Coordinates of C-alpha atoms and ligand atoms in Angstrom, one line a residue:
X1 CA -215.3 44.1 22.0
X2 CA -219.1 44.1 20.5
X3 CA -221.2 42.7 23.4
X4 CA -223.1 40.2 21.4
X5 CA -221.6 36.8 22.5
X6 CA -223.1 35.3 25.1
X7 CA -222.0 35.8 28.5
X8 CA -219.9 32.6 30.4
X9 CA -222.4 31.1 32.8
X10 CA -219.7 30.3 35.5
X11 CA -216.7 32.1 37.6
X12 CA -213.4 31.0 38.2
X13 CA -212.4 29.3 41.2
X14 CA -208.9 27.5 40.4
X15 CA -206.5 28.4 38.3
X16 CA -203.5 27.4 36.4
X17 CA -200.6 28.9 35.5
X18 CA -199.2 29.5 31.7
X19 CA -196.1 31.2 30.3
X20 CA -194.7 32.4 27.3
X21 CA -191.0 31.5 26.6
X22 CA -189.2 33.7 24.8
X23 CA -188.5 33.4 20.6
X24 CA -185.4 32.2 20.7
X25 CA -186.3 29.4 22.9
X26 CA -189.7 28.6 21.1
X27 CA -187.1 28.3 17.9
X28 CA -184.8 25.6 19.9
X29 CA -187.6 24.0 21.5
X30 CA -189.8 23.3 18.0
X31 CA -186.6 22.2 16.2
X32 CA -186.2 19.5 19.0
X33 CA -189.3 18.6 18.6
X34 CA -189.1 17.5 15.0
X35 CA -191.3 20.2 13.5
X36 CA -194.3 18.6 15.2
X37 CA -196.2 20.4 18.2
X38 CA -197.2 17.1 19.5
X39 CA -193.6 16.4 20.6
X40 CA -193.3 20.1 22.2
X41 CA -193.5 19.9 26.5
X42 CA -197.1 21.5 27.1
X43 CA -194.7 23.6 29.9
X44 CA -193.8 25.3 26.5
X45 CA -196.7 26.2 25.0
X46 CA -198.3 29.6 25.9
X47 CA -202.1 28.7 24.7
X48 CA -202.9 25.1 24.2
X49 CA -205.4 24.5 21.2
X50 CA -203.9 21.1 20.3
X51 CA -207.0 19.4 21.2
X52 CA -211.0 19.8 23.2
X53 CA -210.4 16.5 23.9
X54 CA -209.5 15.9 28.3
X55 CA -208.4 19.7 28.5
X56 CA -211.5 21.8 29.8
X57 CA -212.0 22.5 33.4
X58 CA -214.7 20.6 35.4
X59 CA -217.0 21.7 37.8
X60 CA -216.9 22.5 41.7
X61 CA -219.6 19.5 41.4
X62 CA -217.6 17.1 39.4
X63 CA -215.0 17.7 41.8
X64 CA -217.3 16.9 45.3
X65 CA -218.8 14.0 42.6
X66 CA -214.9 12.6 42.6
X67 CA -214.8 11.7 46.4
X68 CA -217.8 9.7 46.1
X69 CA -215.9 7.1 43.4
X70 CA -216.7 3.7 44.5
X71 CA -213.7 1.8 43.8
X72 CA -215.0 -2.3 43.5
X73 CA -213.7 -3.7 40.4
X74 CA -217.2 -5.5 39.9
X75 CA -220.3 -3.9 40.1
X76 CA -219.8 0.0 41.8
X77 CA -221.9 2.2 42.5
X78 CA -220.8 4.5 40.3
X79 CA -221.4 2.5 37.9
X80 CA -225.0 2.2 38.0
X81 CA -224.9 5.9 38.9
X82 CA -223.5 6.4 35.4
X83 CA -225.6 3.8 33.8
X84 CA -228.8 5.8 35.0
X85 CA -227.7 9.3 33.1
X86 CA -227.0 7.5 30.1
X87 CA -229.8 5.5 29.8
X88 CA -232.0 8.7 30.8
X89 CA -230.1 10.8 27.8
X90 CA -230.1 7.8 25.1
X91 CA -232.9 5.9 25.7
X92 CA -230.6 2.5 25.4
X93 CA -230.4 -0.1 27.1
X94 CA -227.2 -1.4 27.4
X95 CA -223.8 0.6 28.9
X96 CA -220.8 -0.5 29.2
X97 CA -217.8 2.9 30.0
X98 CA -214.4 2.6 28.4
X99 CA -211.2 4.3 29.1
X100 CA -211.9 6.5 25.9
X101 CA -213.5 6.7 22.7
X102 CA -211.0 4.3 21.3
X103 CA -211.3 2.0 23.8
X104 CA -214.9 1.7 22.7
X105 CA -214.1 1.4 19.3
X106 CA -212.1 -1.3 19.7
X107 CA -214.5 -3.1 21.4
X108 CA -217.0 -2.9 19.5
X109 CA -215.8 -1.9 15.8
X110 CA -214.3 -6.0 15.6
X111 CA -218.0 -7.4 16.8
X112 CA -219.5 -6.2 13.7
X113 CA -217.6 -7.6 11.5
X114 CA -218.6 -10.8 9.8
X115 CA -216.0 -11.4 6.9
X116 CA -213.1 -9.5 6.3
X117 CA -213.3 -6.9 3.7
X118 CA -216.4 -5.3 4.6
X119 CA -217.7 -1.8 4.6
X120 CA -217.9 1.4 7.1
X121 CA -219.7 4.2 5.5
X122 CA -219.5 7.4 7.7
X123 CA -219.7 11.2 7.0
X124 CA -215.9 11.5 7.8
X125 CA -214.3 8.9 10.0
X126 CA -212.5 9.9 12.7
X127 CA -208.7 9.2 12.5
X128 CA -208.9 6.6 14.9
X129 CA -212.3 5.2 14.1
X130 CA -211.4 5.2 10.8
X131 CA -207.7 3.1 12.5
X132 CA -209.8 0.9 14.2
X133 CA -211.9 0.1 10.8
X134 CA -208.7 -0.8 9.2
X135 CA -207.0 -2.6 12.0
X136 CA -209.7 -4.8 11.9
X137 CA -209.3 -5.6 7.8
X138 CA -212.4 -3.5 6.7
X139 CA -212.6 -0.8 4.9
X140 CA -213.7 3.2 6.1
X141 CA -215.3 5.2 3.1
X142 CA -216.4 8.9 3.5
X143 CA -220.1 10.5 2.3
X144 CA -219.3 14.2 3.4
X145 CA -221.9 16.4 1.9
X146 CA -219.8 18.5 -1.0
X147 CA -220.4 22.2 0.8
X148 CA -218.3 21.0 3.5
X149 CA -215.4 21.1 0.7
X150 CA -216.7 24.8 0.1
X151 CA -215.2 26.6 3.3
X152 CA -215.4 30.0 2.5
X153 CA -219.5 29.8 1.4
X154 CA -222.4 29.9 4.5
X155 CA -224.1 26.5 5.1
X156 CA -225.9 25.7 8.2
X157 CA -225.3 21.7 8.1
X158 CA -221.7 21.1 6.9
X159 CA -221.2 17.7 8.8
X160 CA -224.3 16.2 6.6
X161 CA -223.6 13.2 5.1
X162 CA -224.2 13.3 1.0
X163 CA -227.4 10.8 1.0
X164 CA -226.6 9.9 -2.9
X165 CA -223.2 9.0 -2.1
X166 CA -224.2 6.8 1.0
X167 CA -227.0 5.0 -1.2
X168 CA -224.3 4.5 -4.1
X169 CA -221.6 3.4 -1.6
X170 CA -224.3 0.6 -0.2
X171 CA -225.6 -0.1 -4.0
X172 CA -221.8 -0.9 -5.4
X173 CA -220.4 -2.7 -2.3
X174 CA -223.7 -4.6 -2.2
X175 CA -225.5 -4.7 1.6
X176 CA -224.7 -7.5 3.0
X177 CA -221.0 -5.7 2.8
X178 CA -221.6 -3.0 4.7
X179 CA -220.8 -3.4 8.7
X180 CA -222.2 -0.3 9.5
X181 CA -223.2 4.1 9.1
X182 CA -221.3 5.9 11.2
X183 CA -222.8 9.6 12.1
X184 CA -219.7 11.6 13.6
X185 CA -221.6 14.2 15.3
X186 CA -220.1 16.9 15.2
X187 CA -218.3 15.6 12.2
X188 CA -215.2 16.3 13.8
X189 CA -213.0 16.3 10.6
X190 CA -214.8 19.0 8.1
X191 CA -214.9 21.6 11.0
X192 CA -216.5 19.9 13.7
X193 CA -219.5 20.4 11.6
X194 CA -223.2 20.0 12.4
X195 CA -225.4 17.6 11.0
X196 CA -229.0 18.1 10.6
X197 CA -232.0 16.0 12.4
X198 CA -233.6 15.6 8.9
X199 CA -230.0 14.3 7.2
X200 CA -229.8 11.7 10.5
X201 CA -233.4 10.6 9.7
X202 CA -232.9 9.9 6.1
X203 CA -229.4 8.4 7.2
X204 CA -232.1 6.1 9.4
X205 CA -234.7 5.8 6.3
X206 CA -231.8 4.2 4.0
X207 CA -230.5 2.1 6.7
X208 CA -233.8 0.7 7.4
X209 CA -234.0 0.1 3.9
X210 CA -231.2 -2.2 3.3
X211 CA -231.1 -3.8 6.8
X212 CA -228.1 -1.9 8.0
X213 CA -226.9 -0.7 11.7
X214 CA -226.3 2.8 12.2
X215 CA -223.6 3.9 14.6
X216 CA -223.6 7.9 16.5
X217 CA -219.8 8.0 16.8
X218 CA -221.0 10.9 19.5
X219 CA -218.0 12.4 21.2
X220 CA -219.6 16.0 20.3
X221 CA -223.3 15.2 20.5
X222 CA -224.4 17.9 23.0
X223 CA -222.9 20.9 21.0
X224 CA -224.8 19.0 17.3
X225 CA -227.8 19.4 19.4
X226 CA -227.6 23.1 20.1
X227 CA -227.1 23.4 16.5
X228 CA -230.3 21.8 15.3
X229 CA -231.8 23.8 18.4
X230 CA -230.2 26.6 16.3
X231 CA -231.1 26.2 13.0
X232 CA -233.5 23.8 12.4
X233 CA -236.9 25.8 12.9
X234 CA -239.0 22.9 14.0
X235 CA -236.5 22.2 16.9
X236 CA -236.1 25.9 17.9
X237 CA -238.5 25.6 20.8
X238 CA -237.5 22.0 22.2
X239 CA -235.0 21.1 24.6
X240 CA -231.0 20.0 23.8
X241 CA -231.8 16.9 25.7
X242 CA -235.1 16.5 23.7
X243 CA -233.2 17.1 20.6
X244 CA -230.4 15.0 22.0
X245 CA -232.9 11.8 22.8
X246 CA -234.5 12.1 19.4
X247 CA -231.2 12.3 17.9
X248 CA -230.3 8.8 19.7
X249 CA -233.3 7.1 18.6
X250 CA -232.6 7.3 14.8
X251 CA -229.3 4.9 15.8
X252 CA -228.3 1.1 17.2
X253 CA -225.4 2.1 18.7
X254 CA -223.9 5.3 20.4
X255 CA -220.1 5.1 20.7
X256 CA -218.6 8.4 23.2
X257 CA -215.2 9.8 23.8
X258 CA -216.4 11.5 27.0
X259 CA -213.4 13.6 27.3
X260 CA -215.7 16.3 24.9
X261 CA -219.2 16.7 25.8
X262 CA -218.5 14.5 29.4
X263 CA -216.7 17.2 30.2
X264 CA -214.0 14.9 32.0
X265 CA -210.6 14.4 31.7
X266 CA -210.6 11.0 30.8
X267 CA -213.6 8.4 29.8
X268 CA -215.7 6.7 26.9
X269 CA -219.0 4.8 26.8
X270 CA -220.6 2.5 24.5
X271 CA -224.1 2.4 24.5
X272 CA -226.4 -0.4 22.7
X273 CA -230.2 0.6 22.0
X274 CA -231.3 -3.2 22.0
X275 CA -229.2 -5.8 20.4
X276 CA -229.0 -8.1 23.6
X277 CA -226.6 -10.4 20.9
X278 CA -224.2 -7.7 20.1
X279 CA -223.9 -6.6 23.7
X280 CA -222.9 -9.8 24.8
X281 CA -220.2 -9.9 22.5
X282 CA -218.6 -6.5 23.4
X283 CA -219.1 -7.2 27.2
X284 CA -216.5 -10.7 26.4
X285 CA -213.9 -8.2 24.5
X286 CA -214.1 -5.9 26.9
X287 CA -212.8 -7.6 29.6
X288 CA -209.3 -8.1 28.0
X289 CA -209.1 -5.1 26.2
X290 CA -210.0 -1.9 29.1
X291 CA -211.8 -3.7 32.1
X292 CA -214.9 -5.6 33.8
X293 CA -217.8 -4.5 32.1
X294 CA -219.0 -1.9 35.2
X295 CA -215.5 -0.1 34.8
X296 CA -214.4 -0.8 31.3
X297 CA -210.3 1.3 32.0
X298 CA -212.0 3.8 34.5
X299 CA -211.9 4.7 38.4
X300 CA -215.4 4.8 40.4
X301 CA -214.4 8.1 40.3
X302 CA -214.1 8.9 36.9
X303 CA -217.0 7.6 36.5
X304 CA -218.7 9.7 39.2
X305 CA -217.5 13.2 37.6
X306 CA -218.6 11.8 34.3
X307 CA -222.2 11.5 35.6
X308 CA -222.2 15.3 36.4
X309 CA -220.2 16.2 33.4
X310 CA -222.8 14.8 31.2
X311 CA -225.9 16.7 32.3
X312 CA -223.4 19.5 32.5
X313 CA -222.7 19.8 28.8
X314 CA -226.8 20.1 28.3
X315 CA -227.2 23.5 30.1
X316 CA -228.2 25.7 27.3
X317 CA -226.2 28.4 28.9
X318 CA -223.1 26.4 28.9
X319 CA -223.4 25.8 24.9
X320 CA -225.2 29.0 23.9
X321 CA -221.4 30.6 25.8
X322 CA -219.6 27.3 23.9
X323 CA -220.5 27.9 20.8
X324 CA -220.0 31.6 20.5
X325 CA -216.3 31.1 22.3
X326 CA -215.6 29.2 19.3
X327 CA -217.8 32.0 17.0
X328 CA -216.0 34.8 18.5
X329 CA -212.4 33.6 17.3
X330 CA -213.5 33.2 14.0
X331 CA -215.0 36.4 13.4
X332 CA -212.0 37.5 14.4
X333 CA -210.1 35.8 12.3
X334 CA -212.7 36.7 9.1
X335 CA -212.3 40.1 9.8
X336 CA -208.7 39.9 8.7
X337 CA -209.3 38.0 5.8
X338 CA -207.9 34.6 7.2
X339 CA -210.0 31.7 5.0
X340 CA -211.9 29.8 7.6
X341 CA -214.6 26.8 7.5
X342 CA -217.3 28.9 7.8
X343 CA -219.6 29.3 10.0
X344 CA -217.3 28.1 12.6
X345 CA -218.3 24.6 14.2
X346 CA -219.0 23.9 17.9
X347 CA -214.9 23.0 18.7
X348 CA -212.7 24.8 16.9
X349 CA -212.2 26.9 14.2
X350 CA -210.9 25.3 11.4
X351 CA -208.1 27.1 8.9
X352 CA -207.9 26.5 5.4
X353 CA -204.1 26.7 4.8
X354 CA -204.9 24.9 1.3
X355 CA -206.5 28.2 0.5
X356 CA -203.7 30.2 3.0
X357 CA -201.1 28.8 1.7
X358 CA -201.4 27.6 -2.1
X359 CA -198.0 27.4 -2.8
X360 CA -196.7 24.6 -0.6
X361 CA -197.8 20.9 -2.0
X362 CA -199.7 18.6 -0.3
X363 CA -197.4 16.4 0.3
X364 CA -195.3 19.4 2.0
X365 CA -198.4 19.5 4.6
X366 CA -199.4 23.5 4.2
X367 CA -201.4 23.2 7.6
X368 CA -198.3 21.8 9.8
X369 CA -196.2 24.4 8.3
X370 CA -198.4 27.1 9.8
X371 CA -198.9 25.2 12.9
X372 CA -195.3 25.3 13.6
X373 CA -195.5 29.4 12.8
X374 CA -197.7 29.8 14.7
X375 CA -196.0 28.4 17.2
X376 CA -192.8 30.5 16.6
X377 CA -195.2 33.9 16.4
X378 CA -196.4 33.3 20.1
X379 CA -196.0 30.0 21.7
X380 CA -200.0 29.0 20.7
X381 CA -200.0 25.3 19.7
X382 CA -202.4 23.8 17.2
X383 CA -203.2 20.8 14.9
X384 CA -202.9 19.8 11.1
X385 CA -206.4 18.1 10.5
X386 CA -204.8 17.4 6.6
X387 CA -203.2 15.0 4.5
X388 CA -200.5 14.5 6.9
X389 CA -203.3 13.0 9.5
X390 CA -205.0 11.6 6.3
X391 CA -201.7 9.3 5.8
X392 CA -201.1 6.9 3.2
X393 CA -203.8 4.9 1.2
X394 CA -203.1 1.1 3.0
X395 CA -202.9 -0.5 -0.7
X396 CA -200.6 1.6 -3.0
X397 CA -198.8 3.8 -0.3
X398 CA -199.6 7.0 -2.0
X399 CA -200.0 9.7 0.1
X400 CA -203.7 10.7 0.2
X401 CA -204.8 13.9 -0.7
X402 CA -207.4 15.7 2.2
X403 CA -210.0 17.6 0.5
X404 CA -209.0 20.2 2.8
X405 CA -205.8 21.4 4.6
X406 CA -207.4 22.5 7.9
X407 CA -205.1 23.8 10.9
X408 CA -207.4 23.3 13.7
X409 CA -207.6 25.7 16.7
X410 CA -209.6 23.9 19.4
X411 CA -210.8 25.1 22.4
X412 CA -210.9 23.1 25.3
X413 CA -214.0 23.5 27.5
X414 CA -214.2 26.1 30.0
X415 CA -210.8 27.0 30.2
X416 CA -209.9 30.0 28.1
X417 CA -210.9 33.7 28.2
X418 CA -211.8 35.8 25.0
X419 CA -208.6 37.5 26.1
X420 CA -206.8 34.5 25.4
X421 CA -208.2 33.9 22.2
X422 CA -207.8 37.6 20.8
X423 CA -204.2 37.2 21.5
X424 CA -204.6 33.6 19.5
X425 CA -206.4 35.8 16.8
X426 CA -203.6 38.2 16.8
X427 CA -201.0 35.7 16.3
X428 CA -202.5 34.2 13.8
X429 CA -203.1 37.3 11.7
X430 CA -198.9 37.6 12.6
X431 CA -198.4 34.3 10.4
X432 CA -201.3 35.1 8.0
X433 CA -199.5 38.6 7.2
X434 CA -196.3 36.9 5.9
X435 CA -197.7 33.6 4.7
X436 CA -196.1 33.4 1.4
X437 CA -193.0 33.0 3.2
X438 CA -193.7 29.8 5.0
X439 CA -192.2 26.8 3.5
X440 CA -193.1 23.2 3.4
X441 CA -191.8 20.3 5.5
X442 CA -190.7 16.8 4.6
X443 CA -190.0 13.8 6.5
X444 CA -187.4 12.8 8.8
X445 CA -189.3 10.0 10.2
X446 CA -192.5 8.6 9.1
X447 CA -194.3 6.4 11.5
X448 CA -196.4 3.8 9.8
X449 CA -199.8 3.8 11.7
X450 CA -201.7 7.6 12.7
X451 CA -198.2 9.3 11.6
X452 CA -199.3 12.8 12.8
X453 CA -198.7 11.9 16.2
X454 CA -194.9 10.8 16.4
X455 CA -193.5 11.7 12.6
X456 CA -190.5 14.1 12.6
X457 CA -189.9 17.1 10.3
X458 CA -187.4 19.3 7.9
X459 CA -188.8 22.4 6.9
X460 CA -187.8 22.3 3.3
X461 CA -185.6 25.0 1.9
Ligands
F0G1 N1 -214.5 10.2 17.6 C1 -214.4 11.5 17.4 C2 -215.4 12.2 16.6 C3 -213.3 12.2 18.0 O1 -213.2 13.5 17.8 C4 -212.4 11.4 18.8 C5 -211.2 12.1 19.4 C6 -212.6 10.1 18.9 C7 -213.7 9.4 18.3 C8 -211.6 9.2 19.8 O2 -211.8 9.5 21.1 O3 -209.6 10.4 21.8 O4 -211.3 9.6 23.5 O5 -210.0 8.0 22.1 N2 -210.9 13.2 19.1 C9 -209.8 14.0 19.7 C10 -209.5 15.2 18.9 C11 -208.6 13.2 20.0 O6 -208.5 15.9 19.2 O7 -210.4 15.6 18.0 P1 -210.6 9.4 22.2

């Protein structure tokens, strides 16, 4: 291995054991699970890349933090303990924790709405952000900047949202039918993506301009830092949590699922710069929906680690190691000509199967047929990020078509070595080697809201 990723800027003090079943049983074991690795037992998956999201390690101090959870239902300690970081690393004013970043949403997505039909304009929705829009009878539209479309070609800022999109979105729909910009940083869906300070600013300029809230949907906010640290030359000498703070300040609102860069297993936040109107209307829904406004769905203790885990997640070591975990697979994977998003983004890499695999439809899913390969080649379990997560327009109940077919291999904090993810690298290159073999799938069953999850497969013959 060429020495130039950086180094991991921890030991290991617990560990946990994996196993790989043998072929055979991989074979019964995906069949039973309806062609779709969410259904598989994690007991038999060898390495788990499903998701970054609850599955990284936490720290000998999140751990001590734990026993210190203050357990009152109104007004804990760990609360305010919480409350003190976040306000510190956002600048807002008012927090409220939720059980996860859906729990936020659906607190807060419903209060700012005020007729039905109306707008959400983000860089890409998140599957169940963009859920939450239409559960709540408006409507999610995408502004991804066009080179995220172009996955084989270099560009430093992927996740940027097209500004002349945004602009014409808020032109046609007319402003006072617009709820709300949401910035998904990283943008999660094009290949966890970054977007630029300057693109966040002129997102802000626009907004300003027509009177419009803008929303950090910031489950991956730490690592979109590091990237601006990275590659924006007026931020290479400033801190992540400068770059961070900044970042915050070009928004109204700062929706979290902590279970990425909290570096917890479980937690969300919502976060309100100012709006004393709008925060009095989420802390009424929150009661029913995850919990008294000083626990909103979590323990005192979750709340403790959370603390730690989010000042954790701004060590430059910890990212500068992060970042290059996620690097280090995809140069791998380059080298042997697998089409990636590239550069790789700060979670995962991202493979184009549209590109991998040209000869399976669509609407055959090309990126859950090589998920489930992979699978078969060596127990490692990933994720279609495609038109099967895309699902059905609501209206005409046409399939939608993704701009890309991304298998997603994402790796949970702290947890893996670069041994484990050369033997990912190797399995993949397995599947990659005999790709115009794989088939596509069709449904069994189809389930009618966020289908990926619980749908059941054929592969097609
Ligand atoms: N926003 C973004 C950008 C996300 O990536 C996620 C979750 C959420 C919101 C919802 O948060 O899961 O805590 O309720 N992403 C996970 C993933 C599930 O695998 O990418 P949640």
């Amino acid at each position: 291995m060429k020495n130039t990723y950086a180094m991991p800027p921890y030991k290991i003090k617990m560990i946990e054991p994996i196993r790989l079943i043998g072929k055979e049983e991989r074979i019964l074991r995906l069949k039973e699970a309806g062609y779709n690795p969410f259904k598989l037992r994690s007991e038999d998956v060898f390495i788990d890349l499903l998701t970054d999201s609850g599955t990284g390690a936490m720290s000998h101090f999140q751990w001590g933090a734990l026993m210190q959870g203050d357990e009152s239902y109104a007004g804990s300690t760990s609360y305010y303990r919480l409350e003190s970081v976040v306000k510190n690393i956002t600048g807002y004013q008012y927090i409220m924790p939720a059980h996860q970043g859906r729990g936020a949403e659906q607190v807060v997505i419903p209060a700012l709405l005020k007729h039905p039909g109306m707008i959400f304009i983000s860089n890409t929705h998140f599957d169940t952000t963009r859920a939450h829009v239409e559960i709540a009878g408006a409507i999610a539209l995408d502004a991804p900047t066009k080179e995220s479309c172009e996955t084989l070609k270099f560009h430093p800022f992927k996740g940027n949202f097209d500004l002349i999109k945004l602009e014409d979105i808020i032109k046609s729909y007319k402003k006072e039918n617009i709820a709300g910009i949401i910035v998904t940083i990283t943008n999660n869906s094009v290949g966890g993506q970054p977007v630029s300070m300057e693109n966040i600013r002129a997102v802000r300029k626009i907004a300003n301009h027509y009177g419009i809230k803008v929303i950090i949907d910031g489950a991956r906010y730490a690592e979109n830092s590091y990237f601006i640290k990275l590659r924006e030359t007026e931020f290479s000498n400033k801190s992540v949590r400068d770059i961070a703070k900044e970042t915050f300040s070009y928004a109204d609102i700062f929706l979290m699922s902590a279970k990425k860069d909290g570096l917890v297993n479980i937690g969300g936040l919502i976060a309100i710069r100012d709006d004393f109107e709008l925060f009095r209307q989420c802390q009424t829904r929150i009661v029913p929906m995850e919990g008294f406004p000083t626990y909103g769905g979590l323990a005192g203790r979750d709340m403790e680690a959370l603390a730690v885990g989010l000042d954790e997640a701004l060590s430059e070591d910890y990212l500068a190691y992060r970042l290059d975990e996620v690097k280090f697979l995809g140069d791998r994977l380059r080298e042997a000509g697998v089409p990636i998003q590239y550069p790789t983004g700060g979670h995962a890499v991202f493979v184009d199967c549209g590109l991998m695999c040209p000869h399976i439809p669509y609407d055959e899913f090309p990126a859950q047929a090589v998920t489930n390969e992979l699978y078969l080649e060596g127990g490692v379990r990933a994720v279609e990020i495609g038109s099967l997560l895309l699902g059905r327009d609501p209206q005409s109940g046409i399939n939608r078509k993704a701009d890309q077919e991304f298998m997603r291999l994402t790796i949970p904090r702290r947890t893996y070595t670069f041994q484990h993810l050369e033997y990912v690298a190797e399995t993949l290159i397995k599947v990659y080697q005999r790709r115009d073999k794989i088939k596509g799938l069709k449904f069994d069953y189809e389930s009618p809201i966020l289908r990926h999850f619980t749908s059941t497969f054929t592969p097609k013959n």
